[in-house]
Coordinates of C-alpha atoms in Angstrom, one line a residue:
Chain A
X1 CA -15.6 -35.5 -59.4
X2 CA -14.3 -33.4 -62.0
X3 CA -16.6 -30.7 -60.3
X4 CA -14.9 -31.2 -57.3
X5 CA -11.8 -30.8 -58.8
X6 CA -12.3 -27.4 -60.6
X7 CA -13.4 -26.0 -57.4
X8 CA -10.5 -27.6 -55.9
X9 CA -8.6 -25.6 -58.5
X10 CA -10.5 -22.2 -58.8
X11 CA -10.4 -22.3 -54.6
X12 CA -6.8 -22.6 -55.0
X13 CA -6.0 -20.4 -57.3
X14 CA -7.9 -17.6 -55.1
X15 CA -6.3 -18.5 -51.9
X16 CA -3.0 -18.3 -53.7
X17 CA -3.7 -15.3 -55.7
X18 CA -5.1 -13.6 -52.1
X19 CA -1.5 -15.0 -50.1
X20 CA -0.4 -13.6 -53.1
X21 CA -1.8 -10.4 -52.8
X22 CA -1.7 -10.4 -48.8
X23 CA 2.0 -11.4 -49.4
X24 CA 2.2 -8.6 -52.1
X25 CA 0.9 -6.0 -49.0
X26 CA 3.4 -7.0 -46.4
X27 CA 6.1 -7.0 -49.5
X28 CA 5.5 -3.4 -51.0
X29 CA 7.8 -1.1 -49.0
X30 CA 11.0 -3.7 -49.6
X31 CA 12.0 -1.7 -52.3
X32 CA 12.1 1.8 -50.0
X33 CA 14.1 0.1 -47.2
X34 CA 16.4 -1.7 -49.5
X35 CA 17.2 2.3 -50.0
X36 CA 17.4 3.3 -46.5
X37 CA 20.7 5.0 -45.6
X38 CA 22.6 5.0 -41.9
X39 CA 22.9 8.8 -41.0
X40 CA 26.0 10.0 -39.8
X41 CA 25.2 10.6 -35.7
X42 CA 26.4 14.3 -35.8
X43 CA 23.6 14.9 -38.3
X44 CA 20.9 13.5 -35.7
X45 CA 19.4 17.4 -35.6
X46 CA 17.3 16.7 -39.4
X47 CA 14.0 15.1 -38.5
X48 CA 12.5 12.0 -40.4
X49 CA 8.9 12.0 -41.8
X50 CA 8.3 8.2 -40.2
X51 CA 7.2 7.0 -36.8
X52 CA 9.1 4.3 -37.5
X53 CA 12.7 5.9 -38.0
X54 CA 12.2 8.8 -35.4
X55 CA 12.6 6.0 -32.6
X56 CA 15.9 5.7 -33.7
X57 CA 16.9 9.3 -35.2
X58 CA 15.5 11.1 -32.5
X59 CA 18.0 13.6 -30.9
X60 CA 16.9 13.2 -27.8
X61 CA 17.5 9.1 -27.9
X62 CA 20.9 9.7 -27.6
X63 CA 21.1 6.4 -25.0
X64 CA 20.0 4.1 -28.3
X65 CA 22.5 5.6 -30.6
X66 CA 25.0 5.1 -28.0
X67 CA 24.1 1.6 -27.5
X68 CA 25.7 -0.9 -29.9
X69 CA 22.9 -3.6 -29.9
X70 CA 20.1 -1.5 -29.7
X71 CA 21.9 0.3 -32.6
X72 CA 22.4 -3.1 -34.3
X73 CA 18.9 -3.9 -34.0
X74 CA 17.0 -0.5 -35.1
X75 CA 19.8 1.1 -37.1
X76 CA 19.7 4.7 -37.4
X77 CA 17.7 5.3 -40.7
X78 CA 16.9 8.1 -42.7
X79 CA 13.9 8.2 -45.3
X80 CA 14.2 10.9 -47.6
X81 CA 11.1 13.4 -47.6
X82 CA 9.9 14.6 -50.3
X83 CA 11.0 18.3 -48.9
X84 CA 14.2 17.7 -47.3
X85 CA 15.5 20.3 -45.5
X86 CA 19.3 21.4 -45.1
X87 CA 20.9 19.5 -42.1
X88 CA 23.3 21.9 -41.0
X89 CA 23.3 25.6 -41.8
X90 CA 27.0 26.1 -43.9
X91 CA 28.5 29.3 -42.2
X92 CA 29.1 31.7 -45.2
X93 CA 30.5 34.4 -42.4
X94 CA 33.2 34.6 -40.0
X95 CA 31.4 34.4 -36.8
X96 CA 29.5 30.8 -35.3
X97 CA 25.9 30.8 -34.9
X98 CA 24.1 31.8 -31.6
X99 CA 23.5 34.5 -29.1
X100 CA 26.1 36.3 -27.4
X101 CA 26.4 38.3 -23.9
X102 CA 28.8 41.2 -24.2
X103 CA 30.5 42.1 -21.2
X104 CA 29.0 45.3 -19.3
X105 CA 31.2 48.3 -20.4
X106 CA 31.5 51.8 -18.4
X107 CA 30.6 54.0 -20.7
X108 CA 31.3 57.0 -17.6
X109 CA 27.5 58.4 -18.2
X110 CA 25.7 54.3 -17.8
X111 CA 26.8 51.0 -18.6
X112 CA 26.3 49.7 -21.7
X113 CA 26.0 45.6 -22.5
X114 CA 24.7 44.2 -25.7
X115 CA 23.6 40.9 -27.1
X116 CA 24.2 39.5 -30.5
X117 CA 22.5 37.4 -32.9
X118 CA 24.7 35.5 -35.1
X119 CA 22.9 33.4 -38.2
X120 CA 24.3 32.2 -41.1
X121 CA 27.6 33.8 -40.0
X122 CA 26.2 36.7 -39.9
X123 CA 25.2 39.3 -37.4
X124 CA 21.7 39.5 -37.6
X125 CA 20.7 41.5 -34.6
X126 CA 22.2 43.6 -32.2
X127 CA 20.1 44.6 -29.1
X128 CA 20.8 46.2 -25.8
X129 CA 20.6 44.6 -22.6
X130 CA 22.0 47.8 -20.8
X131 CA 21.9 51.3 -21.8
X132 CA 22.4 54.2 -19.9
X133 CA 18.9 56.3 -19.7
X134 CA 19.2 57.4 -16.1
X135 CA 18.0 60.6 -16.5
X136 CA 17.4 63.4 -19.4
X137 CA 21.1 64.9 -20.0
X138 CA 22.4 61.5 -20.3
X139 CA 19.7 60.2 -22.4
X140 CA 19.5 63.7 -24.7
X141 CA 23.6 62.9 -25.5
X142 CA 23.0 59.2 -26.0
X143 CA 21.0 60.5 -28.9
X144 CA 23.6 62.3 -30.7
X145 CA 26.6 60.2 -30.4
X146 CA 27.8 57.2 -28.2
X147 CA 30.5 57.1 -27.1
X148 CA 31.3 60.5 -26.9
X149 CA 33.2 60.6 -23.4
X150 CA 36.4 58.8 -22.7
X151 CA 38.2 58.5 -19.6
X152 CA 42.3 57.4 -18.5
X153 CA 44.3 58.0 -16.0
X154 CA 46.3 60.9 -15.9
X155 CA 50.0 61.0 -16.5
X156 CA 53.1 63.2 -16.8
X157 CA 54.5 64.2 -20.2
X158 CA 57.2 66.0 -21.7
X159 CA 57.0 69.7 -20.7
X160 CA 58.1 71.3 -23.8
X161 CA 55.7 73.6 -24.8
X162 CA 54.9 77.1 -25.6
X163 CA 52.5 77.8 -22.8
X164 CA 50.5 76.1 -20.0
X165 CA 47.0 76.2 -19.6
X166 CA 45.7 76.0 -15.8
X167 CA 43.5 77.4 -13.6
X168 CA 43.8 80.3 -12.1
X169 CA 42.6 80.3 -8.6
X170 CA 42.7 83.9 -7.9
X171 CA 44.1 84.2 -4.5
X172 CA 46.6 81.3 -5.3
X173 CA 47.7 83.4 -8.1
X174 CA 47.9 86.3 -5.7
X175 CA 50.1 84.6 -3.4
X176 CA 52.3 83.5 -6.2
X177 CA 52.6 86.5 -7.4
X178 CA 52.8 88.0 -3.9
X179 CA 56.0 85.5 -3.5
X180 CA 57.6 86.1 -7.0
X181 CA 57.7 89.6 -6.4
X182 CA 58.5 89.3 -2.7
X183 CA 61.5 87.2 -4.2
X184 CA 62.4 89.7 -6.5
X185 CA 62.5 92.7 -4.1
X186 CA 65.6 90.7 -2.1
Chain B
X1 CA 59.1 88.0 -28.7
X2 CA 57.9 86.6 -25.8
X3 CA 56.7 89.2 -22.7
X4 CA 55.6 88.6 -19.3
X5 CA 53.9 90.6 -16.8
X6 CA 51.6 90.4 -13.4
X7 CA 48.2 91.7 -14.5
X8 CA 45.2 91.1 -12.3
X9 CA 46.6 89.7 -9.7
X10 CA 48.0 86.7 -12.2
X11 CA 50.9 86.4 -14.3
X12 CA 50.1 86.9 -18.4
X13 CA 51.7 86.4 -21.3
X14 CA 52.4 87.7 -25.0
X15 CA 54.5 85.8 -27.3
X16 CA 54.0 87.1 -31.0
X17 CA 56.0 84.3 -33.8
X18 CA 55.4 87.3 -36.7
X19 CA 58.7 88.7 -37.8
X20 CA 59.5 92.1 -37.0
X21 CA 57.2 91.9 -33.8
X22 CA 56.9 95.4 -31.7
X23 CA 57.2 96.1 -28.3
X24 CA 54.9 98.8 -28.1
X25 CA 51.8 96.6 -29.4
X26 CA 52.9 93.9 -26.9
X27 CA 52.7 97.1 -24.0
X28 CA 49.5 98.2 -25.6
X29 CA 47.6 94.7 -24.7
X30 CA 49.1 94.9 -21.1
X31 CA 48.3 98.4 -20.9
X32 CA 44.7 97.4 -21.8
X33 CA 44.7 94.8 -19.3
X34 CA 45.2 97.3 -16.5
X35 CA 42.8 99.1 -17.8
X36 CA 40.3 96.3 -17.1
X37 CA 41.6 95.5 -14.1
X38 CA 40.9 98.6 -12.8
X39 CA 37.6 99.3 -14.0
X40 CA 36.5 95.5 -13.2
X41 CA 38.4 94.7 -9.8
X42 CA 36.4 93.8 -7.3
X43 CA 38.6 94.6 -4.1
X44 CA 40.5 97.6 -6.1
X45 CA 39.6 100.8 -4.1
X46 CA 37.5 103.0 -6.5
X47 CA 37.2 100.4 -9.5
X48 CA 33.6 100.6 -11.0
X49 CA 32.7 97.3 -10.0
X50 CA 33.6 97.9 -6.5
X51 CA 32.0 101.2 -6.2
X52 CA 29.1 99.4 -7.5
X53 CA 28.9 96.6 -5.1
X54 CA 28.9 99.4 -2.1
X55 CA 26.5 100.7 -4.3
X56 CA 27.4 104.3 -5.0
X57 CA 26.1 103.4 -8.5
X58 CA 23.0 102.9 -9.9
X59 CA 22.5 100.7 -12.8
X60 CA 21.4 103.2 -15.1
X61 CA 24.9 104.9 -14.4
X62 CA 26.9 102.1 -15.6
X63 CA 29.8 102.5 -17.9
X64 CA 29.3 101.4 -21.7
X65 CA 32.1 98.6 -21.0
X66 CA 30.3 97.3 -18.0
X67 CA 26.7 97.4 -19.6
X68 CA 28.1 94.9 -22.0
X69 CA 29.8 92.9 -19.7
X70 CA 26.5 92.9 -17.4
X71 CA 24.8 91.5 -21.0
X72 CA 27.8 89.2 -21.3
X73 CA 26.7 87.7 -17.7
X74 CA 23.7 87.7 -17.9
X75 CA 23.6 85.3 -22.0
X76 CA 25.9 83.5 -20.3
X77 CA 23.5 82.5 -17.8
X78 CA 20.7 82.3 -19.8
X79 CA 22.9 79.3 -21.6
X80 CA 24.4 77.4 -19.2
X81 CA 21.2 76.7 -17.6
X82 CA 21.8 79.3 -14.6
X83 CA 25.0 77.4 -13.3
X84 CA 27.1 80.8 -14.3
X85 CA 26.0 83.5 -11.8
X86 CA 27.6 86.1 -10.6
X87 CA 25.6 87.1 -7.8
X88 CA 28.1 85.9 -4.4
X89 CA 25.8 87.2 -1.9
X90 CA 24.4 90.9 -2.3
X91 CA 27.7 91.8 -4.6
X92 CA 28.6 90.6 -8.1
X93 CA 31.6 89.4 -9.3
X94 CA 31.6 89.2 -13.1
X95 CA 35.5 87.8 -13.2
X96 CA 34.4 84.7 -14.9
X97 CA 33.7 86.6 -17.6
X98 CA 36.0 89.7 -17.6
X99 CA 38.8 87.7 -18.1
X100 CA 38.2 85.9 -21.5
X101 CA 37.1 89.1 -22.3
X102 CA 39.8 90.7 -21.9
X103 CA 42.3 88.2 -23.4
X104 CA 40.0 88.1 -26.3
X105 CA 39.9 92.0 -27.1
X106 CA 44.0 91.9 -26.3
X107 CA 43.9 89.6 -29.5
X108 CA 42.0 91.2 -31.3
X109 CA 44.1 94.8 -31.1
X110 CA 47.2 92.1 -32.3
X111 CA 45.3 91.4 -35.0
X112 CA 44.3 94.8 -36.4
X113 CA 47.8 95.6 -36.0
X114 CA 48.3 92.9 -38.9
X115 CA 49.5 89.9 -36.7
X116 CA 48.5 86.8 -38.0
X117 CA 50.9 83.9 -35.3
X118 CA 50.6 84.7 -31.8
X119 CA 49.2 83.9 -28.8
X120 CA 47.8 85.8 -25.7
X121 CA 47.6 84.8 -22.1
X122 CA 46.1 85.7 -18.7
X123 CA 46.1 83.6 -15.9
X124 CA 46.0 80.3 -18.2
X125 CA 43.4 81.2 -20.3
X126 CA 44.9 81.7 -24.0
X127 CA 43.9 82.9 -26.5
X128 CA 46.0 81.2 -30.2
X129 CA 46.5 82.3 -33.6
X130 CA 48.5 80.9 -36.6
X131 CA 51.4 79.2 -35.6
X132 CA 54.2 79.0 -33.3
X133 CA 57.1 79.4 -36.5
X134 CA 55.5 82.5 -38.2
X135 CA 54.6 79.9 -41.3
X136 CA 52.0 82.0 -42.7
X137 CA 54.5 84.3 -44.1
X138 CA 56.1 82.4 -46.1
X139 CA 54.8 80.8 -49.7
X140 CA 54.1 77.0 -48.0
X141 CA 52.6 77.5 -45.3
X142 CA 53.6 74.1 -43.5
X143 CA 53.2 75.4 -40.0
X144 CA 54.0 74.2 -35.9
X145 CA 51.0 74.6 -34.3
X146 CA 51.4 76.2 -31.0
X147 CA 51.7 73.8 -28.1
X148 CA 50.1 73.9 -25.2
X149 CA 50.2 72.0 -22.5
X150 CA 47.7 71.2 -19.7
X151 CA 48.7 72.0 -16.2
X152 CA 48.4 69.1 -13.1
X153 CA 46.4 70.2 -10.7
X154 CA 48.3 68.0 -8.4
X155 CA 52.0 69.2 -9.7
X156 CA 52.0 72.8 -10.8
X157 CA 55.1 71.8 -12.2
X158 CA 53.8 69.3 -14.4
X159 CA 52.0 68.7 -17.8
X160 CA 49.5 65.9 -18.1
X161 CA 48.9 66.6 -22.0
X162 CA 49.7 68.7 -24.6
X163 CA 47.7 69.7 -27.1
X164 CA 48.5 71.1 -31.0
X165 CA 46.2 74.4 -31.4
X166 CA 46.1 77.2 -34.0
X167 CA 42.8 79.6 -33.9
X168 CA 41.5 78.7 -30.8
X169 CA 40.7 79.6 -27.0
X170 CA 41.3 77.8 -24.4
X171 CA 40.5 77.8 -20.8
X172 CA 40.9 75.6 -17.7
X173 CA 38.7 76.4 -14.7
X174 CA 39.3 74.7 -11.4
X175 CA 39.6 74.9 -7.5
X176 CA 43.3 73.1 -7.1
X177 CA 42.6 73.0 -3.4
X178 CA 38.9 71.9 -2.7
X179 CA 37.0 70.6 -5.2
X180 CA 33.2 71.0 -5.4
X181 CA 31.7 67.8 -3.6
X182 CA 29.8 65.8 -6.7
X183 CA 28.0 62.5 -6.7
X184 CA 29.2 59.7 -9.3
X185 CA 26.9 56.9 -10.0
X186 CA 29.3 55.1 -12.6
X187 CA 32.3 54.6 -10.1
X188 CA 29.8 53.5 -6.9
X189 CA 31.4 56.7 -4.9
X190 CA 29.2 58.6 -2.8
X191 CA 30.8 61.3 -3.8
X192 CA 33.9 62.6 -6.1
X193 CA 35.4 65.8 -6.9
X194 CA 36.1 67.7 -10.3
X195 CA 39.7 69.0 -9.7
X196 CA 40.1 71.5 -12.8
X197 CA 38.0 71.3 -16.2
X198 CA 39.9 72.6 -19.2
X199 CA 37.6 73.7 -22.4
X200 CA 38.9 74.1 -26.5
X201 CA 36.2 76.5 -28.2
X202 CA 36.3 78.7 -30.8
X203 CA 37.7 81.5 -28.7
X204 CA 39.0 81.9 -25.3
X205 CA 36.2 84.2 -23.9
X206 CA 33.9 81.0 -24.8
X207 CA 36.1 79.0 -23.7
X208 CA 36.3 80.6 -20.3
X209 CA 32.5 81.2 -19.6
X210 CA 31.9 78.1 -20.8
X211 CA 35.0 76.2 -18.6
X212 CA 33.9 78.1 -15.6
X213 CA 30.2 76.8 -15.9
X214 CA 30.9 73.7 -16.4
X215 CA 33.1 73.8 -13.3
X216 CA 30.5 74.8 -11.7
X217 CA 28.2 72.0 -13.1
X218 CA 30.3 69.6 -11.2
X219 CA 30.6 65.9 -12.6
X220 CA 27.6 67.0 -15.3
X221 CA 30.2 70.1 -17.0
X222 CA 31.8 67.4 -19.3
X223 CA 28.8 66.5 -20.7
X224 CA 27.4 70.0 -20.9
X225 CA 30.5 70.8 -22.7
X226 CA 30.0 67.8 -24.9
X227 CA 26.3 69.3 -26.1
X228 CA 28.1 72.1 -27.3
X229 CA 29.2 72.6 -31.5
X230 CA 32.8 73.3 -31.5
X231 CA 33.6 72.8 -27.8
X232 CA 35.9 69.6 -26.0
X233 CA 36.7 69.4 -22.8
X234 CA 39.4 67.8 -20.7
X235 CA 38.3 66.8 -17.0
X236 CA 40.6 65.8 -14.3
X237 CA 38.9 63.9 -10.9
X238 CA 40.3 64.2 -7.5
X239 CA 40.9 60.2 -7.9
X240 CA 43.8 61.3 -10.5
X241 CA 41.6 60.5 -13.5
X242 CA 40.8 62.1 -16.6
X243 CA 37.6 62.3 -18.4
X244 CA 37.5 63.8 -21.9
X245 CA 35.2 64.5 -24.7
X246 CA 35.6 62.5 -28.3
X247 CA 36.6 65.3 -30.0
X248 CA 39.6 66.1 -27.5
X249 CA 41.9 63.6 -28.7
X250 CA 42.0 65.6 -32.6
X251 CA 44.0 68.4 -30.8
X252 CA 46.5 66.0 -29.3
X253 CA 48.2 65.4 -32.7
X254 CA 49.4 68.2 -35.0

């Protein structure tokens, strides 16, 4: 009988020390959620390490976030990596992030249109969608300056100068003088 | 003292800002002029360049002053890529470059005569020295430079532009009536016209070889002008437009 009841004993000592240690197993991460944080929605871009929090934190979810009981029941989380990575670049310059179409500009010789890279605030790269390369003269100026050629409309000034510059289309000037000195010989 | 007078066929003129400016030296240029004219004339009855185009002379019997005007040509159209040519036909007409010549050599007989502010023009083509208030004689030097301005081709009696020049040529060459037929690309025309090309260089005579190339180079001048150390050009299109070299724009301040 007392046999019997030391087994009794040892037998439930094991089965409670393996609950115990089964218990233990399901037990162990408590302290790491007690940790987890709710992440702000607008920083939904960083990407979590866990299966288990992506379902929630994934950008492309957005329907969940936006869904008060779904949000209720799998809150957004966020378990912090060993590595985290910076959420949301700071911009240092003046400009916002991306890539930017320029319009297309007559440069009278070609068009030119150009695309920009902006990181960090910075320009980062410039590169040219359009560039006038139509044929060797064109191409043979590109390479010494750009622009070099301007264009307006022309317009009327003040006259008061010391001389005119014009051209001089011979037999126009022939008849002009013809008629100046026809005028004078009145 | 300012002086005026018809020389080949176009009205010129002297204007020297140097105190104590003489007429004589002012006659000497014009006389010179005539002198060119009629050695150079083309439709001048017994001119050299006449009797040579009926071909009562022989190449080896050329004058010393046309020999080098025959060299003169023929750089010229070595450098503009054979767009200067004098050639019309079985005669030549070397008037494109005659002229600057001509204006240039007029300045430089002002200039051993000790004038330093002056200009000289034929047919508006000019050739400018110093400045327009004689600065250069006096201890400071602040001077005007001369103005010029740039004629419409659509209003004679209008300026489009004026420009601020001292020691320079400059020369416009143009058709006012019909412009050489060009294609544009940029504007999606099937074709425009270059109305009158004015050129800035060093001197007038490269100036006006230069202008009347480039004329003659259509649409393409402006930017055979803009390949060249020194030179801006001014273009005016038949659509009322202006299209100008970079550079331009420094002599539109003084």
């Amino acid at each position: 009988m007392r046999k019997y009841l030391q087994i009794t004993i040892v037998m439930s000592v094991f089965f409670i020390l393996v609950i115990l240690k089964n218990s233990r197993v399901d037990e162990t991460p408590q302290p790491i959620i007690a940790n987890i944080q709710t992440l702000p929605s607008n920083q939904n871009n960083l990407q979590p390490n866990t299966a288990n929090s992506t379902v929630s934190n994934n950008p492309t979810s957005s329907s969940n976030n936006n869904s008060p009981a779904t949000s209720n029941q799998q809150p957004a989380i966020y378990i912090p990596s060993a590595t985290p990575q910076p959420t949301v670049q700071q911009n240092s310059g003046q400009y916002k992030n991306g890539t930017y179409t320029g319009s297309v500009e007559d440069a009278y010789y070609g068009n030119v249109q150009v695309q920009v890279n902006i990181s960090g605030g910075r320009i980062t790269d410039v590169t040219f969608l359009q560039y006038p390369n139509d044929n060797g003269t064109s191409r043979f100026i590109n390479s010494q300056a750009m622009p070099y050629l301007k264009d307006e409309a022309i317009q009327a000034q003040n006259a008061n100068v010391n001389i005119v510059s014009g051209a001089s289309d011979t037999s126009m000037a022939f008849q002009q003088s013809l008629a100046n000195a026809l005028s004078q010989a009145h | 003292m300012k002086k005026q007078q018809l020389v080949m066929g176009m009205p010129s003129s002297i204007e020297i800002a140097d105190r104590y400016a003489r007429t004589e030296d002012i006659n000497d240029v014009f006389n010179f002029f005539r002198h060119i004219d009629r050695k150079f004339s083309t439709y001048k009855s017994g001119s050299e360049m006449e009797k040579i185009n009926r071909g009562e002379i022989k190449e080896k019997d050329f004058s010393p002053e046309m020999k080098l005007i025959m060299s003169l040509c023929q750089k010229t159209k070595q450098e503009t890529k054979g767009y200067f040519d004098i050639h019309i036909g079985s005669k030549i007409d070397p008037s494109g470059i005659v002229k600057g010549y001509a204006i240039k050599k007029g300045a430089d007989m002002l200039q051993d005569k000790g004038y330093r502010n002056f200009f000289v023009e034929i047919g508006g083509d000019i050739q400018i020295h110093g400045y327009s208030n004689a600065c250069t004689e006096s201890l400071l030097k602040v001077g005007t430079k001369w103005k010029v301005g740039l004629q419409n081709p659509f209003n004679k009696k209008e300026i489009i532009k004026v420009l601020y020049l001292t020691d320079k040529g400059i020369a416009t060459s143009g058709n006012y009536i019909r412009g050489k037929h060009i294609y544009n690309p940029i504007r999606a025309k099937a074709a425009d016209e270059i109305v009158s090309i004015s050129v800035v260089g060093p001197d007038v005579y490269e100036a006006d070889r230069f202008a009347t190339a480039a004329f003659a180079m259509g649409e393409k001048g402006i930017e055979f002008i803009a390949t060249l150390p020194g030179f801006e050009a001014y273009m005016v299109t038949k659509d009322k437009r202006a299209v100008f070299t970079r550079g331009f724009e420094k002599y539109l301040v003084n």
